[in-house]
PDB file of C-alpha atoms in Angstrom:
ATOM      1  CA  MET I  14      65.872  62.498  81.217  1.00  0.00           C
ATOM      2  CA  ARG I  15      68.247  65.757  81.274  1.00  0.00           C
ATOM      3  CA  TYR I  16      72.085  65.637  80.930  1.00  0.00           C
ATOM      4  CA  GLU I  17      74.540  68.185  80.649  1.00  0.00           C
ATOM      5  CA  ILE I  18      78.344  67.464  79.360  1.00  0.00           C
ATOM      6  CA  LYS I  19      81.425  68.945  81.744  1.00  0.00           C
ATOM      7  CA  GLY I  20      85.028  68.887  80.803  1.00  0.00           C
ATOM      8  CA  GLU I  21      87.233  69.188  78.019  1.00  0.00           C
ATOM      9  CA  THR I  22      90.191  66.636  77.763  1.00  0.00           C
ATOM     10  CA  LEU I  23      88.617  63.940  80.110  1.00  0.00           C
ATOM     11  CA  PRO I  24      85.023  65.088  79.767  1.00  0.00           C
ATOM     12  CA  VAL I  25      82.086  63.463  82.125  1.00  0.00           C
ATOM     13  CA  VAL I  26      78.145  63.199  81.208  1.00  0.00           C
ATOM     14  CA  LEU I  27      75.989  64.097  84.107  1.00  0.00           C
ATOM     15  CA  CYS I  28      72.494  62.220  83.682  1.00  0.00           C
ATOM     16  CA  TYR I  29      69.308  63.476  85.733  1.00  0.00           C
ATOM     17  CA  LEU I  30      66.826  61.044  85.617  1.00  0.00           C
ATOM     18  CA  ASP I  31      62.928  61.126  87.025  1.00  0.00           C
ATOM     19  CA  GLY I  32      61.992  58.126  89.534  1.00  0.00           C
ATOM     20  CA  GLY I  33      61.599  54.911  87.539  1.00  0.00           C
ATOM     21  CA  GLU I  34      63.884  55.603  84.164  1.00  0.00           C
ATOM     22  CA  LYS I  35      66.839  53.958  83.306  1.00  0.00           C
ATOM     23  CA  MET I  36      69.985  53.866  81.851  1.00  0.00           C
ATOM     24  CA  ILE I  37      72.210  51.222  80.259  1.00  0.00           C
ATOM     25  CA  THR I  38      75.922  50.872  80.035  1.00  0.00           C
ATOM     26  CA  GLU I  39      78.991  48.921  80.090  1.00  0.00           C
ATOM     27  CA  LYS I  40      80.909  47.284  82.966  1.00  0.00           C
ATOM     28  CA  GLY I  41      82.943  49.762  84.810  1.00  0.00           C
ATOM     29  CA  SER I  42      81.720  52.788  82.964  1.00  0.00           C
ATOM     30  CA  MET I  43      79.493  54.511  86.115  1.00  0.00           C
ATOM     31  CA  SER I  44      81.668  57.219  88.055  1.00  0.00           C
ATOM     32  CA  TRP I  45      79.470  58.113  90.548  1.00  0.00           C
ATOM     33  CA  MET I  46      75.727  58.423  91.392  1.00  0.00           C
ATOM     34  CA  SER I  47      73.293  58.996  93.975  1.00  0.00           C
ATOM     35  CA  PRO I  48      72.174  56.462  96.077  1.00  0.00           C
ATOM     36  CA  ASN I  49      68.688  55.904  94.959  1.00  0.00           C
ATOM     37  CA  MET I  50      70.386  54.341  91.631  1.00  0.00           C
ATOM     38  CA  LYS I  51      69.520  50.734  91.444  1.00  0.00           C
ATOM     39  CA  MET I  52      72.381  48.950  89.786  1.00  0.00           C
ATOM     40  CA  GLU I  53      71.093  45.311  87.782  1.00  0.00           C
ATOM     41  CA  THR I  54      73.549  43.292  86.016  1.00  0.00           C
ATOM     42  CA  THR I  55      72.057  41.661  82.796  1.00  0.00           C
ATOM     43  CA  SER I  56      72.518  40.236  79.046  1.00  0.00           C
ATOM     44  CA  ASN I  57      69.898  42.620  78.113  1.00  0.00           C
ATOM     45  CA  GLY I  58      68.248  40.717  75.101  1.00  0.00           C
ATOM     46  CA  GLY I  59      69.512  37.499  75.723  1.00  0.00           C
ATOM     47  CA  VAL I  60      72.529  35.409  75.021  1.00  0.00           C
ATOM     48  CA  GLY I  61      72.129  35.987  71.315  1.00  0.00           C
ATOM     49  CA  LYS I  62      72.443  39.741  71.804  1.00  0.00           C
ATOM     50  CA  ALA I  63      75.290  39.263  74.485  1.00  0.00           C
ATOM     51  CA  ILE I  64      77.511  37.219  71.940  1.00  0.00           C
ATOM     52  CA  GLY I  65      76.778  39.811  69.456  1.00  0.00           C
ATOM     53  CA  ARG I  66      77.911  42.494  71.421  1.00  0.00           C
ATOM     54  CA  MET I  67      81.043  40.564  72.379  1.00  0.00           C
ATOM     55  CA  PHE I  68      82.124  40.577  68.932  1.00  0.00           C
ATOM     56  CA  ALA I  69      81.313  44.401  68.414  1.00  0.00           C
ATOM     57  CA  GLY I  70      83.787  44.912  71.164  1.00  0.00           C
ATOM     58  CA  GLU I  71      81.957  45.297  74.019  1.00  0.00           C
ATOM     59  CA  SER I  72      81.189  43.076  76.970  1.00  0.00           C
ATOM     60  CA  LEU I  73      78.754  39.988  77.376  1.00  0.00           C
ATOM     61  CA  PHE I  74      76.603  41.907  80.109  1.00  0.00           C
ATOM     62  CA  GLN I  75      75.485  45.291  80.335  1.00  0.00           C
ATOM     63  CA  ASN I  76      74.425  46.999  83.815  1.00  0.00           C
ATOM     64  CA  ILE I  77      71.122  49.047  84.002  1.00  0.00           C
ATOM     65  CA  TYR I  78      70.592  51.896  86.213  1.00  0.00           C
ATOM     66  CA  THR I  79      66.868  52.778  87.758  1.00  0.00           C
ATOM     67  CA  ALA I  80      66.392  55.696  89.664  1.00  0.00           C
ATOM     68  CA  GLN I  81      63.833  54.492  92.674  1.00  0.00           C
ATOM     69  CA  GLY I  82      61.441  56.040  95.089  1.00  0.00           C
ATOM     70  CA  GLY I  83      62.383  59.803  93.356  1.00  0.00           C
ATOM     71  CA  PRO I  84      64.564  61.609  90.929  1.00  0.00           C
ATOM     72  CA  GLY I  85      68.296  60.436  90.713  1.00  0.00           C
ATOM     73  CA  MET I  86      71.458  61.258  89.265  1.00  0.00           C
ATOM     74  CA  ILE I  87      74.379  59.106  87.445  1.00  0.00           C
ATOM     75  CA  ALA I  88      77.744  60.213  85.960  1.00  0.00           C
ATOM     76  CA  PHE I  89      79.527  58.261  83.139  1.00  0.00           C
ATOM     77  CA  ALA I  90      83.269  59.601  82.700  1.00  0.00           C
ATOM     78  CA  SER I  91      85.335  59.013  79.356  1.00  0.00           C
ATOM     79  CA  SER I  92      88.382  56.574  80.028  1.00  0.00           C
ATOM     80  CA  PHE I  93      90.793  58.216  77.500  1.00  0.00           C
ATOM     81  CA  PRO I  94      91.551  62.011  76.501  1.00  0.00           C
ATOM     82  CA  GLY I  95      88.884  63.019  73.995  1.00  0.00           C
ATOM     83  CA  LYS I  96      85.305  63.907  73.730  1.00  0.00           C
ATOM     84  CA  ILE I  97      81.558  62.813  74.901  1.00  0.00           C
ATOM     85  CA  ILE I  98      78.929  63.488  72.473  1.00  0.00           C
ATOM     86  CA  SER I  99      75.244  62.738  72.474  1.00  0.00           C
ATOM     87  CA  TYR I 100      72.804  61.593  69.804  1.00  0.00           C
ATOM     88  CA  ASP I 101      69.057  60.861  69.691  1.00  0.00           C
ATOM     89  CA  ILE I 102      68.865  57.657  68.235  1.00  0.00           C
ATOM     90  CA  ALA I 103      65.157  56.858  66.673  1.00  0.00           C
ATOM     91  CA  PRO I 104      63.914  54.878  63.802  1.00  0.00           C
ATOM     92  CA  GLY I 105      65.744  56.010  60.297  1.00  0.00           C
ATOM     93  CA  ARG I 106      68.467  57.837  62.786  1.00  0.00           C
ATOM     94  CA  GLU I 107      70.551  54.729  63.569  1.00  0.00           C
ATOM     95  CA  LEU I 108      74.840  55.026  63.945  1.00  0.00           C
ATOM     96  CA  VAL I 109      77.478  52.712  63.502  1.00  0.00           C
ATOM     97  CA  VAL I 110      79.732  53.253  65.705  1.00  0.00           C
ATOM     98  CA  GLN I 111      83.771  52.088  66.411  1.00  0.00           C
ATOM     99  CA  LYS I 112      84.515  49.528  68.915  1.00  0.00           C
ATOM    100  CA  SER I 113      84.410  50.868  72.584  1.00  0.00           C
ATOM    101  CA  GLY I 114      82.629  53.565  71.433  1.00  0.00           C
ATOM    102  CA  PHE I 115      79.618  53.039  73.502  1.00  0.00           C
ATOM    103  CA  LEU I 116      79.220  55.024  77.172  1.00  0.00           C
ATOM    104  CA  ALA I 117      75.607  54.726  77.823  1.00  0.00           C
ATOM    105  CA  SER I 118      71.904  55.583  76.898  1.00  0.00           C
ATOM    106  CA  GLU I 119      68.583  55.492  77.709  1.00  0.00           C
ATOM    107  CA  ALA I 120      66.623  52.011  77.884  1.00  0.00           C
ATOM    108  CA  GLY I 121      65.228  52.490  74.656  1.00  0.00           C
ATOM    109  CA  VAL I 122      68.633  52.226  72.868  1.00  0.00           C
ATOM    110  CA  ASP I 123      69.741  48.679  71.655  1.00  0.00           C
ATOM    111  CA  LEU I 124      73.233  47.861  70.791  1.00  0.00           C
ATOM    112  CA  SER I 125      73.851  45.034  68.103  1.00  0.00           C
ATOM    113  CA  VAL I 126      76.507  44.030  66.245  1.00  0.00           C
ATOM    114  CA  PHE I 127      77.294  45.483  62.511  1.00  0.00           C
ATOM    115  CA  PHE I 128      78.850  43.482  59.284  1.00  0.00           C
ATOM    116  CA  GLN I 129      80.301  44.968  56.991  1.00  0.00           C
ATOM    117  CA  LYS I 130      78.546  43.949  53.748  1.00  0.00           C
ATOM    118  CA  LYS I 131      81.722  43.142  52.128  1.00  0.00           C
ATOM    119  CA  ILE I 132      84.548  41.041  53.581  1.00  0.00           C
ATOM    120  CA  GLY I 133      87.163  43.204  52.147  1.00  0.00           C
ATOM    121  CA  ALA I 134      86.003  46.394  53.969  1.00  0.00           C
ATOM    122  CA  GLY I 135      86.144  44.285  57.423  1.00  0.00           C
ATOM    123  CA  LEU I 136      89.462  42.793  57.015  1.00  0.00           C
ATOM    124  CA  PHE I 137      91.533  45.882  55.802  1.00  0.00           C
ATOM    125  CA  GLY I 138      89.059  49.202  55.865  1.00  0.00           C
ATOM    126  CA  GLY I 139      89.875  50.432  59.148  1.00  0.00           C
ATOM    127  CA  GLU I 140      88.259  49.091  62.386  1.00  0.00           C
ATOM    128  CA  GLY I 141      87.902  45.659  61.381  1.00  0.00           C
ATOM    129  CA  PHE I 142      84.699  43.658  59.905  1.00  0.00           C
ATOM    130  CA  ILE I 143      82.851  44.089  63.018  1.00  0.00           C
ATOM    131  CA  MET I 144      81.402  47.164  64.639  1.00  0.00           C
ATOM    132  CA  GLN I 145      78.525  48.324  66.653  1.00  0.00           C
ATOM    133  CA  ARG I 146      74.794  49.330  65.532  1.00  0.00           C
ATOM    134  CA  LEU I 147      72.746  51.732  67.586  1.00  0.00           C
ATOM    135  CA  SER I 148      69.040  51.430  67.106  1.00  0.00           C
ATOM    136  CA  GLY I 149      65.779  51.922  68.963  1.00  0.00           C
ATOM    137  CA  GLN I 150      64.676  54.858  70.522  1.00  0.00           C
ATOM    138  CA  GLY I 151      66.387  57.217  73.163  1.00  0.00           C
ATOM    139  CA  THR I 152      69.563  59.499  73.546  1.00  0.00           C
ATOM    140  CA  VAL I 153      72.959  57.872  73.640  1.00  0.00           C
ATOM    141  CA  PHE I 154      76.271  59.223  74.660  1.00  0.00           C
ATOM    142  CA  LEU I 155      79.257  58.175  72.856  1.00  0.00           C
ATOM    143  CA  GLU I 156      82.974  58.561  73.628  1.00  0.00           C
ATOM    144  CA  PHE I 157      85.961  59.343  70.905  1.00  0.00           C
ATOM    145  CA  ASP I 158      89.574  59.817  71.126  1.00  0.00           C
ATOM    146  CA  GLY I 159      90.986  63.301  70.693  1.00  0.00           C
ATOM    147  CA  HIS I 160      89.223  66.114  69.375  1.00  0.00           C
ATOM    148  CA  ILE I 161      86.434  65.058  66.707  1.00  0.00           C
ATOM    149  CA  VAL I 162      85.636  66.617  63.213  1.00  0.00           C
ATOM    150  CA  GLU I 163      82.755  66.144  61.641  1.00  0.00           C
ATOM    151  CA  TYR I 164      81.231  65.945  57.954  1.00  0.00           C
ATOM    152  CA  ASP I 165      77.793  65.918  56.092  1.00  0.00           C
ATOM    153  CA  LEU I 166      78.147  63.749  53.113  1.00  0.00           C
ATOM    154  CA  GLU I 167      76.451  64.119  49.987  1.00  0.00           C
ATOM    155  CA  PRO I 168      74.789  61.211  47.895  1.00  0.00           C
ATOM    156  CA  GLY I 169      77.651  59.800  46.496  1.00  0.00           C
ATOM    157  CA  GLN I 170      80.432  61.828  48.050  1.00  0.00           C
ATOM    158  CA  GLN I 171      83.120  59.907  49.310  1.00  0.00           C
ATOM    159  CA  ILE I 172      85.918  60.624  52.062  1.00  0.00           C
ATOM    160  CA  VAL I 173      89.145  58.521  52.453  1.00  0.00           C
ATOM    161  CA  VAL I 174      90.155  57.650  56.049  1.00  0.00           C
ATOM    162  CA  ASP I 175      93.029  56.017  57.672  1.00  0.00           C
ATOM    163  CA  THR I 176      92.836  53.125  59.396  1.00  0.00           C
ATOM    164  CA  GLY I 177      91.413  53.775  63.263  1.00  0.00           C
ATOM    165  CA  TYR I 178      90.251  57.474  62.302  1.00  0.00           C
ATOM    166  CA  LEU I 179      86.478  56.605  61.608  1.00  0.00           C
ATOM    167  CA  ALA I 180      84.649  57.117  65.083  1.00  0.00           C
ATOM    168  CA  ALA I 181      80.747  56.739  63.712  1.00  0.00           C
ATOM    169  CA  MET I 182      78.772  57.519  61.011  1.00  0.00           C
ATOM    170  CA  GLU I 183      74.781  57.412  60.185  1.00  0.00           C
ATOM    171  CA  SER I 184      73.307  53.941  59.147  1.00  0.00           C
ATOM    172  CA  THR I 185      72.880  55.425  55.505  1.00  0.00           C
ATOM    173  CA  CYS I 186      76.541  55.736  54.860  1.00  0.00           C
ATOM    174  CA  HIS I 187      78.673  52.870  53.410  1.00  0.00           C
ATOM    175  CA  ILE I 188      82.386  51.627  53.814  1.00  0.00           C
ATOM    176  CA  ASP I 189      84.381  50.066  51.566  1.00  0.00           C
ATOM    177  CA  VAL I 190      88.210  49.681  51.061  1.00  0.00           C
ATOM    178  CA  LYS I 191      90.746  51.313  48.636  1.00  0.00           C
ATOM    179  CA  SER I 192      94.389  50.069  47.894  1.00  0.00           C
ATOM    180  CA  VAL I 193      96.936  52.604  48.119  1.00  0.00           C
ATOM    181  CA  PRO I 194      97.981  53.299  44.458  1.00  0.00           C
ATOM    182  CA  GLY I 195     101.905  51.853  43.684  1.00  0.00           C
ATOM    183  CA  VAL I 196     103.963  49.598  45.254  1.00  0.00           C
ATOM    184  CA  LYS I 197     106.190  51.972  46.159  1.00  0.00           C
ATOM    185  CA  ASN I 198     103.895  53.745  47.953  1.00  0.00           C
ATOM    186  CA  MET I 199     102.548  50.776  50.043  1.00  0.00           C
ATOM    187  CA  VAL I 200     105.878  49.576  50.743  1.00  0.00           C
ATOM    188  CA  PHE I 201     107.841  52.773  51.603  1.00  0.00           C
ATOM    189  CA  GLY I 202     104.898  55.451  52.219  1.00  0.00           C
ATOM    190  CA  GLY I 203     104.091  54.201  55.743  1.00  0.00           C
ATOM    191  CA  GLU I 204      99.928  54.474  55.220  1.00  0.00           C
ATOM    192  CA  GLY I 205      99.711  51.204  55.121  1.00  0.00           C
ATOM    193  CA  ILE I 206      98.340  49.154  51.939  1.00  0.00           C
ATOM    194  CA  PHE I 207      94.369  49.911  52.444  1.00  0.00           C
ATOM    195  CA  ASN I 208      92.370  52.672  53.093  1.00  0.00           C
ATOM    196  CA  THR I 209      88.676  53.094  54.111  1.00  0.00           C
ATOM    197  CA  VAL I 210      86.422  54.755  51.765  1.00  0.00           C
ATOM    198  CA  ILE I 211      83.171  56.062  53.192  1.00  0.00           C
ATOM    199  CA  SER I 212      80.334  57.415  50.765  1.00  0.00           C
ATOM    200  CA  GLY I 213      77.562  59.262  51.570  1.00  0.00           C
ATOM    201  CA  PRO I 214      74.714  59.890  52.333  1.00  0.00           C
ATOM    202  CA  GLY I 215      75.066  60.586  56.016  1.00  0.00           C
ATOM    203  CA  HIS I 216      76.925  62.430  58.468  1.00  0.00           C
ATOM    204  CA  ILE I 217      80.300  61.096  59.788  1.00  0.00           C
ATOM    205  CA  TRP I 218      82.598  61.642  63.212  1.00  0.00           C
ATOM    206  CA  LEU I 219      86.600  61.734  62.434  1.00  0.00           C
ATOM    207  CA  GLN I 220      88.470  61.342  65.734  1.00  0.00           C
ATOM    208  CA  THR I 221      92.322  62.693  65.738  1.00  0.00           C
ATOM    209  CA  MET I 222      93.863  60.475  68.128  1.00  0.00           C
ATOM    210  CA  PRO I 223      92.762  56.937  67.996  1.00  0.00           C
ATOM    211  CA  LEU I 224      93.851  54.501  71.245  1.00  0.00           C
ATOM    212  CA  SER I 225      95.519  52.174  68.817  1.00  0.00           C
ATOM    213  CA  ASN I 226      98.124  54.861  67.492  1.00  0.00           C
ATOM    214  CA  VAL I 227      98.630  55.911  70.760  1.00  0.00           C
ATOM    215  CA  ALA I 228      99.414  52.184  71.946  1.00  0.00           C
ATOM    216  CA  GLY I 229     102.037  52.015  69.099  1.00  0.00           C
ATOM    217  CA  GLU I 230     103.672  55.423  69.834  1.00  0.00           C
ATOM    218  CA  ILE I 231     104.441  54.407  73.220  1.00  0.00           C
ATOM    219  CA  ALA I 232     105.106  50.827  72.404  1.00  0.00           C
ATOM    220  CA  ARG I 233     108.363  52.250  70.355  1.00  0.00           C
ATOM    221  CA  PHE I 234     110.088  53.847  73.210  1.00  0.00           C
ATOM    222  CA  ILE I 235     109.246  50.196  75.737  1.00  0.00           C
ATOM    223  CA  PRO I 236     112.745  48.592  75.741  1.00  0.00           C
ATOM    224  CA  SER I 237     112.642  45.130  74.133  1.00  0.00           C
ATOM    225  CA  LYS I 238     114.527  42.098  75.412  1.00  0.00           C
TER     226      LYS I 238
END
């Protein structure tokens, strides 16, 4: 599989497949494709994995596209202004990704539910108790909101992130929560009560324009009864 990512504000990834190669995506993610791409809707791993994906913010079913009779092409476009990145998943190179971050992947990539080890980290630590784990083998394409800033955290090195700004991290990283110090800061600071604390070692991706924040800003200008 060859690919190229085009566009700045609203990017698209074009995937060029050899005959018989497959791509996996969530429903509604395909933008355009060559006529010889065959689509099959499947639970892709049975009911258990399908329910796990649902809890992780994805749909119960996935679409598998196969190039038949020769080379094929399929495109997946971003659904929100931001960036599409690629990452090669392999044993020891698993990723943990925010809800709805998965765009498409080669057939060897497995998407499953990721539970935080501590309930506190899930209830208060930004993206929630459940995220997505990407494992297996193959290239995955992820869509994030706004601009992306990346950091390599050393063992024990930490970064404090406000709710929603964590886009993805390597599975070697650890998530915990930290309360905002001082009652006055909690009540009047406008930053909430808890922040997400990410500890290394590992690579992390932070996004500058979480969709949830954008929705909140728009809601302020919608007249209420």
